[in-house]
CSV table of C-alpha atoms and ligand atoms in Angstrom, one decimal:
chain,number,residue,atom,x,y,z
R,1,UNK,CA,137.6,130.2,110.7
R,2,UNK,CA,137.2,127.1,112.5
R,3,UNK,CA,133.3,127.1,113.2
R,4,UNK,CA,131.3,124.3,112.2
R,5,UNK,CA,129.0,126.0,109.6
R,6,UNK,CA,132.6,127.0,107.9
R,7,UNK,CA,133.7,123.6,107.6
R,8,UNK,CA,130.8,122.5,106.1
R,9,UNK,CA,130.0,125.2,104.2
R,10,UNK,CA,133.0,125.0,102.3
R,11,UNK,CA,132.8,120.8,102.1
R,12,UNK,CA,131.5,119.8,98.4
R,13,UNK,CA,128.2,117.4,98.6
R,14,UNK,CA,127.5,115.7,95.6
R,15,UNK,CA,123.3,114.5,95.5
R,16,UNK,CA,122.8,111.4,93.6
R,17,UNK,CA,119.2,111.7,91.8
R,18,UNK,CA,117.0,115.0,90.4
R,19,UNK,CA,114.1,113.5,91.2
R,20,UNK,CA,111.7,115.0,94.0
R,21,UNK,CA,114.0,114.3,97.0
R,22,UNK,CA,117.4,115.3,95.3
R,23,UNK,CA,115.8,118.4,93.7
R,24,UNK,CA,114.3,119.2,97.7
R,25,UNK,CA,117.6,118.6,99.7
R,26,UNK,CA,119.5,120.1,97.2
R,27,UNK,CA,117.2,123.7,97.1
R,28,UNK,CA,117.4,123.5,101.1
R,29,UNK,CA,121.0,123.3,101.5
R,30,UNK,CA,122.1,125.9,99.2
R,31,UNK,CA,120.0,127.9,101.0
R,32,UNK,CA,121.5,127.1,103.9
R,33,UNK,CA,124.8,128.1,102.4
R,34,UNK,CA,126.2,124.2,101.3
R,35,UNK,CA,128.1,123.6,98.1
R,36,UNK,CA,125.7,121.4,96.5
R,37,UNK,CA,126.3,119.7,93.2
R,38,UNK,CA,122.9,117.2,91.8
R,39,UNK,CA,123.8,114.4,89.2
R,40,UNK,CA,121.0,113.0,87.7
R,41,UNK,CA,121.4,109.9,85.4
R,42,UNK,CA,118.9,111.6,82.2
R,43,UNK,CA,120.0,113.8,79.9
R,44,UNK,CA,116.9,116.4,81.2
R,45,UNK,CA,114.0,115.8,83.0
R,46,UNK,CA,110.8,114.8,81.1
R,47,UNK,CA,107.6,115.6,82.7
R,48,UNK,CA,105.4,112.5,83.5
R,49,UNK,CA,101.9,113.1,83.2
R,50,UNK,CA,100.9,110.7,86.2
R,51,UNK,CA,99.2,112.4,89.5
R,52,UNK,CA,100.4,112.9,92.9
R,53,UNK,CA,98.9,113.6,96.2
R,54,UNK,CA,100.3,116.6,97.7
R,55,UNK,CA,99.3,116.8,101.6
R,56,UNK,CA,99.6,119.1,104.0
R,57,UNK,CA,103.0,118.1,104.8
R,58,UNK,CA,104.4,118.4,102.0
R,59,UNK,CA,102.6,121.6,101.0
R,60,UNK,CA,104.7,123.0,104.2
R,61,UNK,CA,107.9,122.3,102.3
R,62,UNK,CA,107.6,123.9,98.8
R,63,UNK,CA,105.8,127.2,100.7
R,64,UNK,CA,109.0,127.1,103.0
R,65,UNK,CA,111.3,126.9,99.3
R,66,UNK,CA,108.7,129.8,98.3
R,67,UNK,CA,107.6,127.4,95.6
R,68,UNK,CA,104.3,126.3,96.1
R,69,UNK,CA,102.4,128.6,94.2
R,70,UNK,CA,103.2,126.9,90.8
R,71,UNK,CA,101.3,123.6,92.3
R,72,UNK,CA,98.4,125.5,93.4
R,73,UNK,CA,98.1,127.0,90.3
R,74,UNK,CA,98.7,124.0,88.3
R,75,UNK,CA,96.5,121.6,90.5
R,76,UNK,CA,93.0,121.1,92.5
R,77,UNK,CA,92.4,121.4,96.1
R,78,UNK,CA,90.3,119.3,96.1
R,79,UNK,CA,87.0,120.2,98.7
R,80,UNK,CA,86.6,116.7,100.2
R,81,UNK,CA,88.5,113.0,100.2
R,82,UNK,CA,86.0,110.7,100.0
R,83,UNK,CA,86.5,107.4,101.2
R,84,UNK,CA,83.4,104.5,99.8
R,85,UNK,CA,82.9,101.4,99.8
R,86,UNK,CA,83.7,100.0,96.6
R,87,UNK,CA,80.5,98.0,96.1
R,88,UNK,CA,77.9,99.9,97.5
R,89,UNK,CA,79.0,103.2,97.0
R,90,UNK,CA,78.4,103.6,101.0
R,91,UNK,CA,80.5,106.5,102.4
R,92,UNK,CA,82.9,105.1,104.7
R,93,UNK,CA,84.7,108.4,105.4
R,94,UNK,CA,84.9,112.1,104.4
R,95,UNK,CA,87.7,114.5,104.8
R,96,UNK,CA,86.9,118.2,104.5
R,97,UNK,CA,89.3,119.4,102.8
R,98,UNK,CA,89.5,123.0,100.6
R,99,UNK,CA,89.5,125.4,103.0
R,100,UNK,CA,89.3,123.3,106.0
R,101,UNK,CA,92.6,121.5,105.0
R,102,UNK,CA,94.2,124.8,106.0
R,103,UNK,CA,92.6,125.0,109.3
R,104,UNK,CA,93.2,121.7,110.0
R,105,UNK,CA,96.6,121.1,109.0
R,106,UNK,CA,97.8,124.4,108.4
R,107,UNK,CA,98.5,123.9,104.5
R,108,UNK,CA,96.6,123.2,101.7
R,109,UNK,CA,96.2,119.5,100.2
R,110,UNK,CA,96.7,119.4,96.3
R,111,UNK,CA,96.5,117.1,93.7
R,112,UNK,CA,98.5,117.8,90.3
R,113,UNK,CA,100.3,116.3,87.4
R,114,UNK,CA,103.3,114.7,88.7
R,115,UNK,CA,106.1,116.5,86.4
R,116,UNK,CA,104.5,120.0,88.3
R,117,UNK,CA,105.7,118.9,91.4
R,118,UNK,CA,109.2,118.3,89.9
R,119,UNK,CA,109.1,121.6,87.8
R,120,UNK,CA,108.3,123.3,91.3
R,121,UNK,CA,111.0,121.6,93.1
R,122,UNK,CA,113.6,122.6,90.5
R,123,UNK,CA,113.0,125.8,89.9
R,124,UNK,CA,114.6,126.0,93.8
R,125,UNK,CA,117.8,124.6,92.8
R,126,UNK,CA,120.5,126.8,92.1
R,127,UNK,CA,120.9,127.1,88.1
R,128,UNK,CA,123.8,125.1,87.0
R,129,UNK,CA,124.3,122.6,89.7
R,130,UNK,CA,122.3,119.8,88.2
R,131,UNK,CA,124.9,117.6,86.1
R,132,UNK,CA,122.6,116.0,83.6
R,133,UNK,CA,123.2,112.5,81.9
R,134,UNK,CA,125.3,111.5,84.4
R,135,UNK,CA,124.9,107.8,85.6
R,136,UNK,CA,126.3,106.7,88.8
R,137,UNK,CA,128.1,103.8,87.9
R,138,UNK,CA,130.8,103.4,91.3
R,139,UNK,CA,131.5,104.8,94.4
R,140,UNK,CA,135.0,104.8,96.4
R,141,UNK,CA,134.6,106.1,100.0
R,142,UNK,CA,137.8,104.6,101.4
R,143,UNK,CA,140.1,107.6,100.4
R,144,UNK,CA,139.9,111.1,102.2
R,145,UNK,CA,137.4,112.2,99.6
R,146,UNK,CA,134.9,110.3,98.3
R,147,UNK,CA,134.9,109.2,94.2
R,148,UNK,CA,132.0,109.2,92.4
R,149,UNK,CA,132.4,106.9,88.8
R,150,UNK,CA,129.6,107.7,86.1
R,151,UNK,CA,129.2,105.9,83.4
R,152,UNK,CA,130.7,107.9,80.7
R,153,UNK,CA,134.0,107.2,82.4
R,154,UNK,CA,134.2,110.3,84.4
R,155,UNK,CA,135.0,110.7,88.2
R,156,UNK,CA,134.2,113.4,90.3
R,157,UNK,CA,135.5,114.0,94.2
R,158,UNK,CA,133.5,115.1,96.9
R,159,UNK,CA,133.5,115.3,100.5
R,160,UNK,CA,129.7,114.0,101.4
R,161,UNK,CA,127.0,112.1,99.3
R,162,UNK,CA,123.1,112.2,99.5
R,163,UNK,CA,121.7,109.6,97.5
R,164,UNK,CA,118.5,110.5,96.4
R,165,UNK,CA,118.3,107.8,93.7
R,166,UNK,CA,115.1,106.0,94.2
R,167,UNK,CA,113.7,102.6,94.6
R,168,UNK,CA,116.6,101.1,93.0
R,169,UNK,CA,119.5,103.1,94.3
R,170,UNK,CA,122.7,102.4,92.9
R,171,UNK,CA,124.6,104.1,96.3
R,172,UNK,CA,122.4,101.8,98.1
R,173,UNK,CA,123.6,98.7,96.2
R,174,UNK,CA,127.3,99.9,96.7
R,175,UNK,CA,126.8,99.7,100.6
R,176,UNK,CA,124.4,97.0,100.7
R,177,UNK,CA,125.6,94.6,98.3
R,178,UNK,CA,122.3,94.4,95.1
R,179,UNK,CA,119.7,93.4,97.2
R,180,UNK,CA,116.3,94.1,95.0
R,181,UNK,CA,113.3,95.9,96.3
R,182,UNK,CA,110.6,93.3,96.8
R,183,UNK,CA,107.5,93.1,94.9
R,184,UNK,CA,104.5,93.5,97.3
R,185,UNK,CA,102.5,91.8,95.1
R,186,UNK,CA,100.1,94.3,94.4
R,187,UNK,CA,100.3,96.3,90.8
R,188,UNK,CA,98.5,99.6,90.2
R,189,UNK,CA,96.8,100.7,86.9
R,190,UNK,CA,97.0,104.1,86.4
R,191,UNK,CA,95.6,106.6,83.5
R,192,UNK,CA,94.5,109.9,82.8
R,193,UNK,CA,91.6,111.5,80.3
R,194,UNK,CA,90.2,114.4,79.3
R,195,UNK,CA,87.3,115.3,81.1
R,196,UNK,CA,84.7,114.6,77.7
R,197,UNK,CA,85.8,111.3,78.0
R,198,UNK,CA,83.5,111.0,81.0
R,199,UNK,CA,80.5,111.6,78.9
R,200,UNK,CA,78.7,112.9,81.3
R,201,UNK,CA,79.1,111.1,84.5
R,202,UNK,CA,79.6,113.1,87.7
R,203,UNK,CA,82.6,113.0,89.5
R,204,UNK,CA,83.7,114.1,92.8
R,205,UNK,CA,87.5,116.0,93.5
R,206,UNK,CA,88.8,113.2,95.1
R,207,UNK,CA,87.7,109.6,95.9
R,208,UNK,CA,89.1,105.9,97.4
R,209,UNK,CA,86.6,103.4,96.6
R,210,UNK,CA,87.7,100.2,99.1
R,211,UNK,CA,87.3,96.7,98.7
R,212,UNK,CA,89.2,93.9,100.7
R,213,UNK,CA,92.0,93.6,98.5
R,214,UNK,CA,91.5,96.0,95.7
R,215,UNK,CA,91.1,99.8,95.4
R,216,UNK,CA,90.4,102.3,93.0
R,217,UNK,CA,91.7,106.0,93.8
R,218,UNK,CA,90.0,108.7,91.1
R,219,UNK,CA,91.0,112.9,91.2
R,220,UNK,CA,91.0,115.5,89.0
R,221,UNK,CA,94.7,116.8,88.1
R,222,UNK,CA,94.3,120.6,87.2
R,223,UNK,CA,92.5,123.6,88.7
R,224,UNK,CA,90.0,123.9,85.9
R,225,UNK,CA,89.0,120.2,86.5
R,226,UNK,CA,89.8,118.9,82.9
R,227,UNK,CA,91.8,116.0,83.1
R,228,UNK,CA,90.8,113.3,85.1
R,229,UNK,CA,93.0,110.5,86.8
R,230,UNK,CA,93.0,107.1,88.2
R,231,UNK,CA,94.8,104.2,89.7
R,232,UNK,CA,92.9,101.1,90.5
R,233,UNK,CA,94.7,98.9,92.2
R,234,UNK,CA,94.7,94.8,92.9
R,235,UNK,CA,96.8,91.6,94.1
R,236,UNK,CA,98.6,90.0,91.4
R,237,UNK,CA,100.8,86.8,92.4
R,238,UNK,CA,104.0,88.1,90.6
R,239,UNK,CA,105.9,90.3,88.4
R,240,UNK,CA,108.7,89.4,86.2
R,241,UNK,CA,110.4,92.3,84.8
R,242,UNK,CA,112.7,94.6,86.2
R,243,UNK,CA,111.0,97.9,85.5
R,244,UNK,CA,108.4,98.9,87.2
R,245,UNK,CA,105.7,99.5,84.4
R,246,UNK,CA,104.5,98.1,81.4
R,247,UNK,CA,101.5,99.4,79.0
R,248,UNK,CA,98.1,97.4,80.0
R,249,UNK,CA,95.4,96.0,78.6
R,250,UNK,CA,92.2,98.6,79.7
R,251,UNK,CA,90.0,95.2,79.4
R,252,UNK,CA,91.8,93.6,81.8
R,253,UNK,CA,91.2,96.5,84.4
R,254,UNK,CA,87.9,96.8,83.4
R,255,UNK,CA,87.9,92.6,84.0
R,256,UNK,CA,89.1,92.8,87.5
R,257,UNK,CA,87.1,95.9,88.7
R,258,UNK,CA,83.7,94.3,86.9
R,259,UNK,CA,82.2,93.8,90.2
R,260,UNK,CA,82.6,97.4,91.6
R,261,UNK,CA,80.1,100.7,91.8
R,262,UNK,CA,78.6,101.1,88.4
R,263,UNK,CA,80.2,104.7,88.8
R,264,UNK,CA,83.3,103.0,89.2
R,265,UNK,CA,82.7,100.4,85.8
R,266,UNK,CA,81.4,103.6,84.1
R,267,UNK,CA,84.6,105.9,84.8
R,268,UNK,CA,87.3,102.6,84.0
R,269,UNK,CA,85.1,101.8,80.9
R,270,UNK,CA,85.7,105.4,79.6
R,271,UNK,CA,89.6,104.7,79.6
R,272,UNK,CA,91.6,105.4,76.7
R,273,UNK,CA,92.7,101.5,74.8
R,274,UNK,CA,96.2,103.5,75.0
R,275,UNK,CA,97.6,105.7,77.7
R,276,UNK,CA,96.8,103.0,80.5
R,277,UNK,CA,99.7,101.3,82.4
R,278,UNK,CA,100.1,99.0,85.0
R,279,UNK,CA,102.6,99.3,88.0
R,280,UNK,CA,104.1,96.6,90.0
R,281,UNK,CA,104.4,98.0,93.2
R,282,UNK,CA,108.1,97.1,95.5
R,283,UNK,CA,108.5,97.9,98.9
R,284,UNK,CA,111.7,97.0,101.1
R,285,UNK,CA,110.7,96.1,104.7
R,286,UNK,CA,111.1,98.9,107.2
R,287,UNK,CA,115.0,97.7,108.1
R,288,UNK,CA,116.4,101.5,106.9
R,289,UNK,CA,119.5,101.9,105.1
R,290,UNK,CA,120.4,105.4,106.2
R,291,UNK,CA,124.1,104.9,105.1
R,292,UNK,CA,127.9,105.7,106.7
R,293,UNK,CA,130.0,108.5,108.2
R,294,UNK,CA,129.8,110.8,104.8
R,295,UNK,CA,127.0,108.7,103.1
R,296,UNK,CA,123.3,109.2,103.9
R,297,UNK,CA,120.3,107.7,101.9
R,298,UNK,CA,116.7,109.7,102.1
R,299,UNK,CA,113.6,109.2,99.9
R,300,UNK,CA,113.1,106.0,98.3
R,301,UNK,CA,116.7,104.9,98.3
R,302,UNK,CA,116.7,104.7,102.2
R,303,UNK,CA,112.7,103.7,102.3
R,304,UNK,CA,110.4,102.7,99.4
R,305,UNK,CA,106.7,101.8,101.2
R,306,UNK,CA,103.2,100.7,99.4
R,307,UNK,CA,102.1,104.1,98.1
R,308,UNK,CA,98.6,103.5,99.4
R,309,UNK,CA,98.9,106.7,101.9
R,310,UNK,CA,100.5,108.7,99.1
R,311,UNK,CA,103.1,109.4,101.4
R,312,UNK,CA,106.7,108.1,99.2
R,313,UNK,CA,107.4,112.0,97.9
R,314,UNK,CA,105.9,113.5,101.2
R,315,UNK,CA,108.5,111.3,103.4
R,316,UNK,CA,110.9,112.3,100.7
R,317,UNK,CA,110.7,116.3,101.4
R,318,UNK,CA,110.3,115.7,104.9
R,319,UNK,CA,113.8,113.6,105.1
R,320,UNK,CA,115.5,116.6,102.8
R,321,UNK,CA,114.2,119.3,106.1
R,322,UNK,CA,115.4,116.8,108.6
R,323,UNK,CA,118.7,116.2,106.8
R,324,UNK,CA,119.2,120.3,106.3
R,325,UNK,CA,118.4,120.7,110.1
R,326,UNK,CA,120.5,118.5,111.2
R,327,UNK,CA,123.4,119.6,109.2
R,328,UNK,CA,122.5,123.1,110.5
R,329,UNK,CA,122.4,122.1,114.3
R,330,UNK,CA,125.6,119.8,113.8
R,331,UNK,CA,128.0,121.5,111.2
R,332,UNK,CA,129.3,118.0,110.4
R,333,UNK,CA,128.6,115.2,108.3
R,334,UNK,CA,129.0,112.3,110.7
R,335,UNK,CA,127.3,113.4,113.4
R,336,UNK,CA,125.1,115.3,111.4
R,337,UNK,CA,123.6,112.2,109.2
R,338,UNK,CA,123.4,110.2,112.6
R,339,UNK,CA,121.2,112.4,114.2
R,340,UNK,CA,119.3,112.7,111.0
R,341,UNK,CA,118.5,108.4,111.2
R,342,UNK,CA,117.5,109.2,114.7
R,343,UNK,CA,115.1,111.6,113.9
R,344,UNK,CA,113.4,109.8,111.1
R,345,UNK,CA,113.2,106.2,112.3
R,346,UNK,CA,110.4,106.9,114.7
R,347,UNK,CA,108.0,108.5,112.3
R,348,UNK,CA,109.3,106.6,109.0
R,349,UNK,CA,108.4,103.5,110.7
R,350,UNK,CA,104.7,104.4,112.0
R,351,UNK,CA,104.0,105.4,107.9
R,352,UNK,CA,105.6,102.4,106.6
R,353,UNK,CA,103.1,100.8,108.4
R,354,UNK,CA,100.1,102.2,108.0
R,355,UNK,CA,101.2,102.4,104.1
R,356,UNK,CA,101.8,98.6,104.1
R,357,UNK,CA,98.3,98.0,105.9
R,358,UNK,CA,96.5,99.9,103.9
R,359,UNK,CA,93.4,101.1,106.6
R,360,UNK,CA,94.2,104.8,106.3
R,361,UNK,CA,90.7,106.5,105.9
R,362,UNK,CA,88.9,103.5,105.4
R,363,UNK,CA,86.7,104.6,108.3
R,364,UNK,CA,86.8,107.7,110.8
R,365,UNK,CA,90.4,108.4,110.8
R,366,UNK,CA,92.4,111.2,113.0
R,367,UNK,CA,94.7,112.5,109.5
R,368,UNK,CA,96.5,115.4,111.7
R,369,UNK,CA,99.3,112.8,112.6
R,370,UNK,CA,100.7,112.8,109.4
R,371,UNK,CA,99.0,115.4,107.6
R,372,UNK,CA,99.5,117.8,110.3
R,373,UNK,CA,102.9,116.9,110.7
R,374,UNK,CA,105.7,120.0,110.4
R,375,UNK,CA,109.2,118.5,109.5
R,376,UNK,CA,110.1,122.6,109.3
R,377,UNK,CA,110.0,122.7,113.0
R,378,UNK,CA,108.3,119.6,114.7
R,379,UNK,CA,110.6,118.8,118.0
R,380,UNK,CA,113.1,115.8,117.0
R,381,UNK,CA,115.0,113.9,119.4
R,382,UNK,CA,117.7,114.8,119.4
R,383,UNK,CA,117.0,118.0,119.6
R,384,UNK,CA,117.4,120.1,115.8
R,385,UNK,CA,117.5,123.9,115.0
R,386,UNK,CA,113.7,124.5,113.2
R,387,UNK,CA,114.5,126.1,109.3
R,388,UNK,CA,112.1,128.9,109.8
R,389,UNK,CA,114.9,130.5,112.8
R,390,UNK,CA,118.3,129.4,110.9
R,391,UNK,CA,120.7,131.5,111.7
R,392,UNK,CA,121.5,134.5,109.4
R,393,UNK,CA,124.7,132.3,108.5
R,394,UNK,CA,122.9,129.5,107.8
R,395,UNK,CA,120.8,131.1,105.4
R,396,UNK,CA,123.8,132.9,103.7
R,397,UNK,CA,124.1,131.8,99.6
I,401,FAD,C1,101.8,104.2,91.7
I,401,FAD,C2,102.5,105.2,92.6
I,401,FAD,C3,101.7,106.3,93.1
I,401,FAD,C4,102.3,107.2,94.0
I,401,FAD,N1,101.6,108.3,94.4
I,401,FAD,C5,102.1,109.1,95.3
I,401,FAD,C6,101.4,110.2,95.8
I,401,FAD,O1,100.2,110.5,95.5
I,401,FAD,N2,102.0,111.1,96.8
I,401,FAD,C7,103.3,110.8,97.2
I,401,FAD,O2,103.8,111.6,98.1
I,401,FAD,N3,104.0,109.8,96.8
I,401,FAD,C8,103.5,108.9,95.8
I,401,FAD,N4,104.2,107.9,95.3
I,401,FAD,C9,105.6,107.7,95.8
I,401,FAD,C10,106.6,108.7,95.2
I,401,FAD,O3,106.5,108.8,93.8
I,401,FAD,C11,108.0,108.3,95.6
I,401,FAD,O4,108.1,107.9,96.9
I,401,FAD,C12,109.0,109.5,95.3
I,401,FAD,O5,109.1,109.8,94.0
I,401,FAD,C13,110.4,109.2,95.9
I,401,FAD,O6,111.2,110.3,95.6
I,401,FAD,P1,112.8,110.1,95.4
I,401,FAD,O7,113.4,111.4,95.2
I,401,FAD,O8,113.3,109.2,96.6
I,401,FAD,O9,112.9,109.2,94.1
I,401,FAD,P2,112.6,109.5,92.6
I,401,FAD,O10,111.6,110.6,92.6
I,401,FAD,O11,112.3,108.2,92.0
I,401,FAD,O12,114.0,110.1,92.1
I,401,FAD,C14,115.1,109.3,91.9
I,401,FAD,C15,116.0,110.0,90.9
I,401,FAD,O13,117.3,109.4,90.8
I,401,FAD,C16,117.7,109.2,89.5
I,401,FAD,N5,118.7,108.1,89.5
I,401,FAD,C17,118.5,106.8,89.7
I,401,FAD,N6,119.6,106.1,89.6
I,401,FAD,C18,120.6,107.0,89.3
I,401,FAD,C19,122.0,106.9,89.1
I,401,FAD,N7,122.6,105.7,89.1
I,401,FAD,N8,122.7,108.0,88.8
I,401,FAD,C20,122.1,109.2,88.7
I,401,FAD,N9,120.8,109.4,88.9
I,401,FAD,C21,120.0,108.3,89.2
I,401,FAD,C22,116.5,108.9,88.8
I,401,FAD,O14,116.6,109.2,87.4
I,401,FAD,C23,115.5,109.9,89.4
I,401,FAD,O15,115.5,111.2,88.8
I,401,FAD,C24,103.7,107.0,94.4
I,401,FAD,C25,104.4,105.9,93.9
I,401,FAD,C26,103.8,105.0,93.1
I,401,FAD,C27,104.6,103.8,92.6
């Protein structure tokens, strides 16, 4: 009774965060036969009605948790990414996508409403081991167990932890000491409308119109094309407040995008006065905090980036595969989360950068790198079992 899998499978891992990550590494180790209990600081989760890119690589994950039908039926797939100038209109790139994107990439590429991403990811995790309303507040990893403090005074043991607690990761501060995500000094506004609201103009799936410093990113968010999103995005010089969003001012948007495409002026001008915020964007620079011995950081809390490749929730699913594989091939925590860090840096680092640079699809770009990417079974060094041939063990409830 001493194999690895049984001393891991009877270990208790406590996930800090329901969001996409913790809702994705939990579903994939209880499948993999892990005692997996999520603790997510809101009392339920309330679906946010802002859009998400869901690319090839990500699409390969919820198909693997046999989920991914609720997104496709929930969002577009979209037949092209268009890529203009913002000024001009000129087209600076196109990526067939629809039916190609599965030839290509060997997945679909979907955009939806953000809170069906979450409702898919969920409905993976067992029932009952989500522990709602329950704040991290403290961790004590000196003992033999680890303690986990929440706010309402409670305390909970465990053996492992995976924070999956976002930007401003509480685990992370515990470790690190409270050192804050930096502002990158670029803020996003984002909003969605009905598609009346458009009085008539015509609209493609899915287009980036580019300028130097400023962008303006527009998709529909359902199959039926009736709501329609944006996020336009430019420099400001700082941001004062803690959270990451506040409600904006449409006339200042409207302002600062006055010299783009008169499609462009035409879709921000039919903006609701209410329902448009702005986002500061934070980034931490690309030193990952992967964590200790029985601590391991993934998603945000190990690497929040600039989301101009939409990549933050796709890197986030990907870490929760890597993390399950390597558990798998190792049957131990240490040596399990350290060959997890090795596996990602490589590929974290090359889209932190292109993220932070912002040139991807600006002009003829080669996509199959990271939307062609298969954390299910792509080779890692070291070397990791793939999910699709776990063992029957491995896949045992
Ligand atoms: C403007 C914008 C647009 C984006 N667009 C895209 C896109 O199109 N495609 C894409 O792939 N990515 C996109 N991203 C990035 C993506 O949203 C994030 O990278 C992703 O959500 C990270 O997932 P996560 O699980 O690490 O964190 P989150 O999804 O943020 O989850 C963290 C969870 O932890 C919980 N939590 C936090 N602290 C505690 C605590 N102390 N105790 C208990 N629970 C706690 C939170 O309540 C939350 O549920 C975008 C980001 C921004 C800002």
């Amino acid at each position: 009774m001493n194999s690895k899998h049984d001393t891991c499978g009877g270990a208790r891992v406590a996930v800090i965060g329901a969001g996409i990550g913790g809702a994705a590494v939990a579903a994939l180790m209880q499948r993999a036969g892990y005692k997996v209990t999520v603790y997510e600081q809101y009392e339920r989760f309330a679906p946010a009605g802002g859009g998400i890119h869901l690319s090839p690589n990500l699409m390969r994950v919820l198909r693997h948790l046999d989920v991914h039908r609720h997104v496709l039926l929930k969002g577009q797939e979209p037949c092209a990414f268009l890529n203009r100038d913002g000024t001009s209109g000129e087209m600076l790139f196109a990526l067939s996508l629809g039916e190609s994107a599965h030839r290509q990439f060997g997945a679909p590429f979907v955009a939806v409403r953000r809170g069906e991403l979450h409702t898919a990811l969920m409905s993976a995790v067992t029932p009952g081991s989500v522990r709602w309303a329950k704040r991290l507040a403290g961790i004590d990893w000196g003992g033999e167990t680890i303690v986990l403090g929440f706010d309402d005074g409670s305390r909970v043991e465990c053996d492992a932890v995976i924070a999956a607690d976002g930007l401003r990761s509480s685990v992370r501060g515990a470790l690190r000491g409270r050192e804050q995500p930096v502002f990158s000094g670029q803020v996003a506004f984002r909003g969605s409308y009905p598609r009346e609201d458009l009085r008539g103009l015509a609209v493609d799936d899915l287009t980036k119109w580019w300028d130097a410093e400023r962008f303006v990113l527009s998709y529909w968010l359902d199959r039926a094309r009736r709501d329609f999103y944006f996020a336009a995005m430019m420099p400001q010089a700082s941001w004062s407040t803690e959270a990451s969003s506040m409600p904006a001012d449409p006339d200042e948007m409207r302002h600062a995008f006055r010299d783009f495409h008169p499609d462009v002026k035409r879709m921000l001008a039919h903006a609701p006065r209410a329902g448009v915020a702005k986002w500061a964007l934070f980034e931490r620079p690309p030193h990952f905090e992967f964590g200790t011995s029985r601590i391991v950081l993934i998603g945000d809390a190990c690497h929040p980036m600039r989301p101009f490749m939409s990549q933050g929730a796709a890197m986030a699913l990907e870490d929760a595969v890597m993390l399950t594989r390597a558990l798998v091939g190792a049957g131990d925590f240490e040596p399990a989360f350290r060959s997890f860090a090795q596996a990602r840096r490589k590929r974290l680092t090359q889209v932190h950068r292109v993220s932070a640079a912002n040139t991807f699809m600006r002009g003829e770009t080669d996509a199959r790198w990271v939307f062609g990417y298969d954390a299910l079974g792509a080779q890692a060094s070291p070397r990791l079992p793939a999910l699709r041939t776990m063992p029957a063990w491995a896949m045992a409830a």
